[in-house]
Amino acid sequence: MKSSRIFEDMDLRNKPSIDAGRLWERHRDLARIGATAGGGVNRQALSPEDGAARNLVLRWSAERGYEAQLDPIGNLFVRRRGIREELSAVMTGSHLDTQPTGGNYDGVYGVLCGLEAMEALDDAGVSTERSIELVVWMNEEGSRFRPTTMGSAVSAGQLQLAEMLRVRDRAGVTVEKALAEHLALLPRLEHRALGTRGYAYVEAHIEQGPVLENAGMRIGIVEAIQGLYAYEVEVTGFEAHAGTTPNRGRRDALIAAMSLIENLRQLLVDEEDQVRFTVGRLEVLPGSPNTVPGKVLFSIDLRHPDEKRLKRMDERILAACEGTVEGCVIRCRQVLASGPVHFDQGVLKILQHATRSRGEHFLRMVSGATHDAKYVAANTPSAMLFIPCAGGISHNEQESITQADAGIGAQILCDVLLDLAIQAEAGQSNSPRSRVPAD
Amino acid sequence: MKSSRIFEDMDLRNKPSIDAGRLWERHRDLARIGATAGGGVNRQALSPEDGAARNLVLRWSAERGYEAQLDPIGNLFVRRRGIREELSAVMTGSHLDTQPTGGNYDGVYGVLCGLEAMEALDDAGVSTERSIELVVWMNEEGSRFRPTTMGSAVSAGQLQLAEMLRVRDRAGVTVEKALAEHLALLPRLEHRALGTRGYAYVEAHIEQGPVLENAGMRIGIVEAIQGLYAYEVEVTGFEAHAGTTPNRGRRDALIAAMSLIENLRQLLVDEEDQVRFTVGRLEVLPGSPNTVPGKVLFSIDLRHPDEKRLKRMDERILAACEGTVEGCVIRCRQVLASGPVHFDQGVLKILQHATRSRGEHFLRMVSGATHDAKYVAANTPSAMLFIPCAGGISHNEQESITQADAGIGAQILCDVLLDLAIQAEAGQSNSPRSRVPAD
């Protein structure tokens, strides 16, 4: 995939310009939906708040005459029609769902940048050969329904639809039921089958880490996403009365879980500080102050850019989680083993070119976080664009970006989408992969 | 308080006999209300199941013509009228609420023993000078609404009614609202004011520990209840993205809580294994697998028979829970400081005498668990009777006792209640404490 001739010839002054003020205002509008007292948002997947956020994006899209479709797992597609409808679309997007105490930019930024880019093309009166599609992926965060990136993974065939529809939240509500409730909140939308493939996919996102800020850079071009292995561990002890049961007679599942987690930390955490090992969820049962815990369930989230290292750590985790600890039985189940993903060289080159054209420097990066682009990349040439967030803080109500950074990121995305959408040389097949030259 | 002359003269063959089969059957009946798949019960305070259990006891009581009253915190009083209504009543009882995964005997046994004793007196055609009252205390377990022994503590003036009515469960429901819902499930009951005092109070209970079983004994006479100090600890770290935040930049509230709990264990747990230190409840927030925990809340339940030791440990806990741990801020609040309670010597002597009269040996014990008798004892001469439970297992679905042990315990309780209820010598005032001779 190379920069098109038409694009190369375009004078910078003639390129469509995004409206950074409008983009910023829309972030404020979305931040009101599911707003928390701490300045963040709680807008978990398929909640009424998630529905309200999608409705607002649909309203903005309808005002521009963009068409919308929904696939069976709840991914939302908003299409700005191209001249040649038979060509595969150029895709962009991200997600609108958040963590329970999430910030105002994670996911939202990518969705609003995509919409802004499409509107900037409208405002400039530019038509493109290919359609441009904005995708709002369902349940990227995975905080209500596990696993994360559910919508993009099902779309890419990496997770099974039927299995995911049966997943339940903590209140016992299935994805299937939540989807039906969600549909009832949305305007009537056309149906789209699973398996959407595009000519290319470019996702803008906040970095969610401190690298760009520390380097004093405004643009990161993401070449890969590190691998993520996830586990669920069950520790079974024995419930007993807190007042009567001597210490020596106890099989306290919490004490055992603590000992196991500390042991895993010792085994895994590295000098270079590249390993990301997190226990983010831990439930103690029955959870009564005067009962010795009989069961503890906890999650492990393990990430590293190097697949070999991940596999070695996987072996260590599974070995440490066998047998008993402090008299309690340990069971460990791997729920995800997703290796690192490397993005498409052609799309990366277009990103680099567009960034330079706007007079910006960029950092080549590996993403610490998983994103929908990881799954989209399985079938569509993909890449990502990062902008900084203050202090690298994310998955936190204090998440913060600047209007200037948001604007330059959106402008580069707009330029890249335009470059891709006017690539329609004769002789190229409809198979996206084959359209991408070795360079 | 001494064994009455009339009682001394009674031939054992003429004493009322409890019906061990009926007592056992009623345990089975109550075990069906809130039954769990694991063979236990989930019948938390003021739940629909708690209401159903009380309704069943009220039905049995009504069949005998006993009158029932309810006080403002939801303690239920079932009265078998005596000949001299102006005399203070002899009280017995326990609770029907359970842990979330509780057993079939904790609390239930004491309630059903009291009812069985009253019915055995009926069946034998025995009238008593004093009324006998069976009390079903509200929320002994404290698993839905904290703290434990709420009903008996409010009744005794040790907790304030207005404050307790405002306590909320995890779903945000107040005790006040739950009480109103509970009342709607019960038949219309007479109102009783707080502050019930009796001539004496005797509570039968399963031991909930292994001491009787290990000693091969069927009866424990409980002389004291160990002290209980309770705390709530809050650990505040900083929510961060699990994939992007380096280990060195994290303030992980779970890692800090684990370190603090391990430190407390090192400080408190003793060689003699007399200290009971339990973290039974621990919540991790936001509880998302891919977010570094920003907050952890946990409970501490600390017990010891010696008040001085408790106070020294209290100082250590408060000192350890100051400042920061692993970059996280620690806050600790003491929610209960209840010293050991020693039971009434007069009532204890009557219990000993009654046990010997039935040809049983007994063990003099200190209760590891807190019971409603601890608070009743503040205003009414009190004591407790224990029977063994298999393996000392309690607060567990596997809680188990034998029909024979249940029967002998109920028989001794019946004998004791009769002995107390026929004590009505002239010249004794209506103040229970003053009736009790130094011995």
Coordinates of N, CA, C and O in Angstrom, one line a residue, chain A residues 181-273:
Chain A
E181 N -31.9 -5.5 24.8 CA -32.3 -4.3 25.5 C -31.6 -3.1 24.8 O -32.2 -2.0 24.7
H182 N -30.4 -3.3 24.3 CA -29.6 -2.3 23.7 C -30.3 -1.9 22.4 O -30.5 -0.7 22.1
L183 N -30.7 -2.9 21.6 CA -31.4 -2.6 20.3 C -32.6 -1.8 20.5 O -33.0 -0.9 19.7
A184 N -33.3 -2.0 21.6 CA -34.6 -1.3 21.8 C -34.3 0.2 22.1 O -35.2 1.0 21.9
L185 N -33.1 0.5 22.5 CA -32.8 1.9 22.7 C -32.4 2.7 21.4 O -32.4 3.9 21.4
L186 N -32.0 1.9 20.4 CA -31.4 2.5 19.2 C -32.5 2.7 18.2 O -33.5 2.1 18.2
P187 N -32.3 3.7 17.2 CA -33.2 3.7 16.1 C -33.1 2.5 15.3 O -32.1 1.7 15.4
R188 N -34.1 2.2 14.4 CA -34.0 1.0 13.6 C -32.8 1.1 12.7 O -32.6 2.0 12.0
L189 N -32.0 0.0 12.7 CA -30.7 0.0 11.9 C -30.7 -1.2 11.0 O -31.3 -2.2 11.3
E190 N -30.1 -1.0 9.8 CA -29.9 -2.1 8.9 C -29.0 -3.2 9.6 O -28.1 -2.9 10.4
H191 N -29.2 -4.4 9.2 CA -28.4 -5.6 9.7 C -27.2 -5.8 8.8 O -27.3 -5.6 7.6
R192 N -26.1 -6.1 9.5 CA -24.9 -6.5 8.7 C -24.4 -7.8 9.2 O -24.4 -8.0 10.4
A193 N -24.0 -8.7 8.3 CA -23.4 -10.0 8.7 C -22.1 -9.8 9.4 O -21.4 -8.7 9.3
L194 N -21.7 -10.8 10.2 CA -20.3 -10.8 10.8 C -19.3 -10.8 9.7 O -19.6 -11.2 8.5
G195 N -18.0 -10.6 10.0 CA -16.9 -10.8 9.1 C -16.6 -9.7 8.2 O -15.9 -9.8 7.2
T196 N -16.9 -8.5 8.6 CA -16.6 -7.3 7.8 C -15.1 -7.2 7.6 O -14.3 -7.4 8.5
R197 N -14.7 -7.0 6.4 CA -13.3 -6.8 6.0 C -13.2 -5.4 5.3 O -14.2 -5.1 4.6
G198 N -12.1 -4.7 5.5 CA -12.0 -3.4 4.8 C -10.8 -3.4 3.9 O -9.9 -4.3 4.0
Y199 N -10.6 -2.3 3.2 CA -9.4 -2.1 2.4 C -8.2 -1.8 3.4 O -7.1 -2.3 3.2
A200 N -8.5 -1.1 4.4 CA -7.5 -0.8 5.5 C -8.3 -0.4 6.7 O -9.5 0.0 6.6
Y201 N -7.6 -0.4 7.9 CA -8.2 0.0 9.1 C -7.2 0.8 9.9 O -6.1 0.4 10.1
V202 N -7.6 2.0 10.3 CA -6.7 2.9 11.0 C -7.4 3.4 12.3 O -8.5 4.0 12.2
E203 N -6.9 3.1 13.4 CA -7.6 3.5 14.7 C -6.7 4.5 15.4 O -5.5 4.3 15.7
A204 N -7.4 5.6 15.8 CA -6.7 6.6 16.6 C -7.1 6.3 18.1 O -8.2 5.9 18.4
H205 N -6.1 6.6 19.0 CA -6.4 6.2 20.4 C -5.4 7.1 21.3 O -4.4 7.5 20.8
I206 N -5.8 7.3 22.5 CA -4.9 7.9 23.5 C -3.9 6.8 23.9 O -4.2 5.6 23.9
E207 N -2.6 7.2 24.2 CA -1.6 6.2 24.4 C -1.9 5.3 25.6 O -1.6 4.2 25.7
Q208 N -2.4 5.9 26.7 CA -2.7 5.2 28.0 C -1.4 4.8 28.7 O -1.4 3.9 29.5
G209 N -0.3 5.4 28.3 CA 1.0 5.2 29.0 C 1.8 6.5 28.9 O 1.3 7.5 28.2
P210 N 2.9 6.6 29.5 CA 3.7 7.8 29.6 C 4.7 8.1 28.6 O 5.5 9.1 28.6
V211 N 4.8 7.2 27.6 CA 6.0 7.2 26.7 C 6.0 8.5 25.8 O 7.1 9.2 25.8
L212 N 4.9 8.8 25.2 CA 4.9 10.0 24.3 C 5.2 11.3 25.2 O 6.0 12.1 24.8
E213 N 4.5 11.4 26.3 CA 4.7 12.6 27.1 C 6.2 12.7 27.6 O 6.7 13.8 27.5
N214 N 6.7 11.6 28.0 CA 8.1 11.6 28.5 C 9.1 12.0 27.4 O 10.1 12.6 27.6
A215 N 8.7 11.6 26.1 CA 9.6 11.9 25.0 C 9.3 13.3 24.4 O 10.0 13.8 23.5
G216 N 8.2 14.0 24.9 CA 7.9 15.3 24.4 C 7.3 15.2 23.0 O 7.5 16.2 22.2
M217 N 6.7 14.1 22.6 CA 6.1 13.9 21.3 C 4.6 14.0 21.3 O 4.0 13.6 22.3
R218 N 4.0 14.3 20.1 CA 2.5 14.4 20.1 C 1.9 13.2 19.3 O 0.7 13.0 19.4
I219 N 2.7 12.5 18.5 CA 2.2 11.5 17.7 C 3.0 10.2 17.8 O 4.2 10.2 17.7
G220 N 2.3 9.1 18.1 CA 2.9 7.8 18.2 C 2.4 7.0 17.0 O 1.1 7.0 16.8
I221 N 3.2 6.3 16.2 CA 2.7 5.4 15.2 C 3.0 4.0 15.7 O 4.1 3.6 16.0
V222 N 1.9 3.3 15.9 CA 1.9 2.0 16.6 C 2.2 0.9 15.6 O 1.4 0.6 14.8
E223 N 3.3 0.2 15.8 CA 3.7 -0.8 14.9 C 3.3 -2.2 15.3 O 3.2 -3.1 14.5
A224 N 3.0 -2.3 16.6 CA 2.6 -3.7 17.1 C 1.9 -3.5 18.5 O 1.9 -2.4 19.1
I225 N 1.1 -4.5 18.8 CA 0.5 -4.6 20.1 C 1.0 -5.8 20.9 O 1.2 -6.9 20.3
Q226 N 1.4 -5.5 22.1 CA 2.0 -6.6 22.9 C 1.0 -7.7 23.1 O -0.2 -7.6 23.0
G227 N 1.5 -8.9 23.5 CA 0.7 -10.1 23.7 C 0.0 -10.0 25.1 O 0.5 -9.3 26.0
L228 N -1.1 -10.6 25.2 CA -1.9 -10.7 26.4 C -2.4 -12.1 26.7 O -3.1 -12.7 25.9
Y229 N -1.9 -12.6 27.8 CA -2.4 -13.9 28.3 C -3.3 -13.6 29.6 O -2.9 -12.7 30.4
A230 N -4.4 -14.2 29.7 CA -5.3 -13.9 30.8 C -5.7 -15.2 31.5 O -5.9 -16.3 30.8
Y231 N -5.9 -15.2 32.8 CA -6.2 -16.4 33.5 C -7.2 -16.1 34.6 O -7.4 -15.0 35.0
E232 N -8.0 -17.2 35.0 CA -8.8 -17.1 36.1 C -8.4 -18.2 37.1 O -8.3 -19.3 36.7
V233 N -8.2 -17.7 38.3 CA -7.7 -18.7 39.4 C -8.7 -18.8 40.5 O -9.3 -17.8 40.9
E234 N -8.9 -20.1 40.9 CA -9.8 -20.4 42.0 C -9.1 -21.0 43.1 O -8.4 -22.0 42.9
V235 N -9.2 -20.5 44.3 CA -8.6 -21.0 45.5 C -9.6 -21.5 46.4 O -10.5 -20.7 46.8
T236 N -9.6 -22.8 46.7 CA -10.7 -23.3 47.6 C -10.1 -23.8 48.9 O -9.3 -24.7 49.0
G237 N -10.6 -23.1 49.9 CA -10.2 -23.4 51.3 C -11.4 -24.0 52.0 O -12.1 -24.8 51.4
F238 N -11.7 -23.6 53.2 CA -12.8 -24.2 54.0 C -13.3 -23.1 54.9 O -12.6 -22.5 55.7
E239 N -14.6 -22.8 54.7 CA -15.3 -21.8 55.5 C -15.3 -22.2 57.0 O -15.6 -23.3 57.3
A240 N -15.0 -21.3 57.8 CA -15.0 -21.6 59.3 C -15.3 -20.4 60.1 O -15.2 -19.2 59.6
H241 N -15.7 -20.6 61.3 CA -16.1 -19.5 62.2 C -14.9 -18.7 62.6 O -13.9 -19.3 63.1
A242 N -14.9 -17.4 62.4 CA -13.8 -16.5 62.7 C -13.4 -16.5 64.2 O -12.3 -16.3 64.6
G243 N -14.4 -16.8 65.1 CA -14.2 -16.6 66.5 C -13.7 -17.9 67.2 O -13.1 -17.9 68.2
T244 N -14.0 -19.0 66.5 CA -13.8 -20.3 67.2 C -12.7 -21.2 66.6 O -12.2 -22.1 67.2
T245 N -12.3 -20.9 65.3 CA -11.4 -21.7 64.6 C -10.0 -21.3 64.8 O -9.6 -20.2 64.4
P246 N -9.2 -22.2 65.5 CA -7.8 -21.8 65.7 C -7.0 -21.6 64.4 O -7.4 -22.2 63.4
N247 N -6.0 -20.8 64.4 CA -5.2 -20.5 63.2 C -4.7 -21.8 62.6 O -4.8 -21.9 61.4
R248 N -4.2 -22.7 63.4 CA -3.6 -23.9 62.9 C -4.6 -24.8 62.2 O -4.3 -25.7 61.4
G249 N -5.9 -24.6 62.6 CA -6.9 -25.5 61.9 C -7.6 -24.9 60.7 O -8.5 -25.5 60.1
R250 N -7.1 -23.7 60.3 CA -7.8 -23.0 59.2 C -7.2 -23.4 57.8 O -6.0 -23.7 57.7
R251 N -8.1 -23.3 56.9 CA -7.7 -23.4 55.5 C -8.3 -22.1 54.8 O -9.4 -22.2 54.2
D252 N -7.6 -21.0 55.0 CA -8.1 -19.7 54.7 C -7.8 -19.4 53.3 O -6.6 -19.2 52.9
A253 N -8.8 -19.3 52.4 CA -8.6 -19.1 51.0 C -8.0 -17.8 50.6 O -7.2 -17.7 49.7
L254 N -8.2 -16.8 51.5 CA -7.6 -15.4 51.2 C -6.1 -15.5 51.5 O -5.3 -14.9 50.7
I255 N -5.8 -16.1 52.6 CA -4.3 -16.2 53.0 C -3.6 -16.9 51.9 O -2.5 -16.6 51.5
A256 N -4.2 -18.0 51.4 CA -3.6 -18.8 50.4 C -3.5 -18.0 49.1 O -2.4 -18.1 48.4
A257 N -4.5 -17.3 48.7 CA -4.5 -16.5 47.5 C -3.4 -15.4 47.6 O -2.6 -15.2 46.6
M258 N -3.3 -14.8 48.7 CA -2.2 -13.8 48.9 C -0.8 -14.4 48.7 O 0.0 -13.8 48.1
S259 N -0.6 -15.6 49.3 CA 0.6 -16.2 49.2 C 1.0 -16.6 47.8 O 2.1 -16.4 47.3
L260 N -0.1 -17.1 47.1 CA 0.1 -17.5 45.7 C 0.4 -16.3 44.8 O 1.3 -16.3 43.9
I261 N -0.3 -15.2 45.0 CA -0.1 -14.0 44.2 C 1.3 -13.4 44.4 O 2.1 -13.0 43.5
E262 N 1.8 -13.4 45.7 CA 3.1 -12.9 46.0 C 4.2 -13.8 45.3 O 5.1 -13.3 44.8
N263 N 3.9 -15.1 45.4 CA 4.8 -16.1 44.7 C 4.9 -15.8 43.2 O 6.0 -15.8 42.6
L264 N 3.7 -15.6 42.6 CA 3.7 -15.3 41.1 C 4.5 -14.0 40.8 O 5.2 -13.9 39.8
R265 N 4.3 -13.0 41.6 CA 5.0 -11.7 41.4 C 6.5 -12.0 41.5 O 7.3 -11.5 40.6
Q266 N 7.0 -12.8 42.5 CA 8.4 -13.0 42.6 C 8.9 -13.8 41.3 O 10.0 -13.5 40.8
L267 N 8.1 -14.7 40.8 CA 8.5 -15.5 39.6 C 8.5 -14.7 38.4 O 9.3 -15.0 37.5
L268 N 7.6 -13.7 38.2 CA 7.4 -13.0 36.9 C 8.0 -11.7 36.8 O 8.5 -11.3 35.7
V269 N 7.9 -10.9 37.8 CA 8.2 -9.5 37.6 C 9.7 -9.3 37.3 O 10.6 -9.9 38.0
D270 N 10.1 -8.5 36.3 CA 11.4 -8.5 35.8 C 12.2 -7.2 36.1 O 11.6 -6.2 36.4
E271 N 13.5 -7.3 36.1 CA 14.3 -6.1 36.3 C 14.1 -5.0 35.3 O 14.0 -3.8 35.7
E272 N 13.9 -5.4 34.0 CA 13.7 -4.3 33.0 C 12.4 -3.7 33.1 O 12.1 -2.7 32.4
D273 N 11.5 -4.2 33.9 CA 10.1 -3.7 34.1 C 9.3 -3.7 32.8 O 8.7 -2.7 32.5

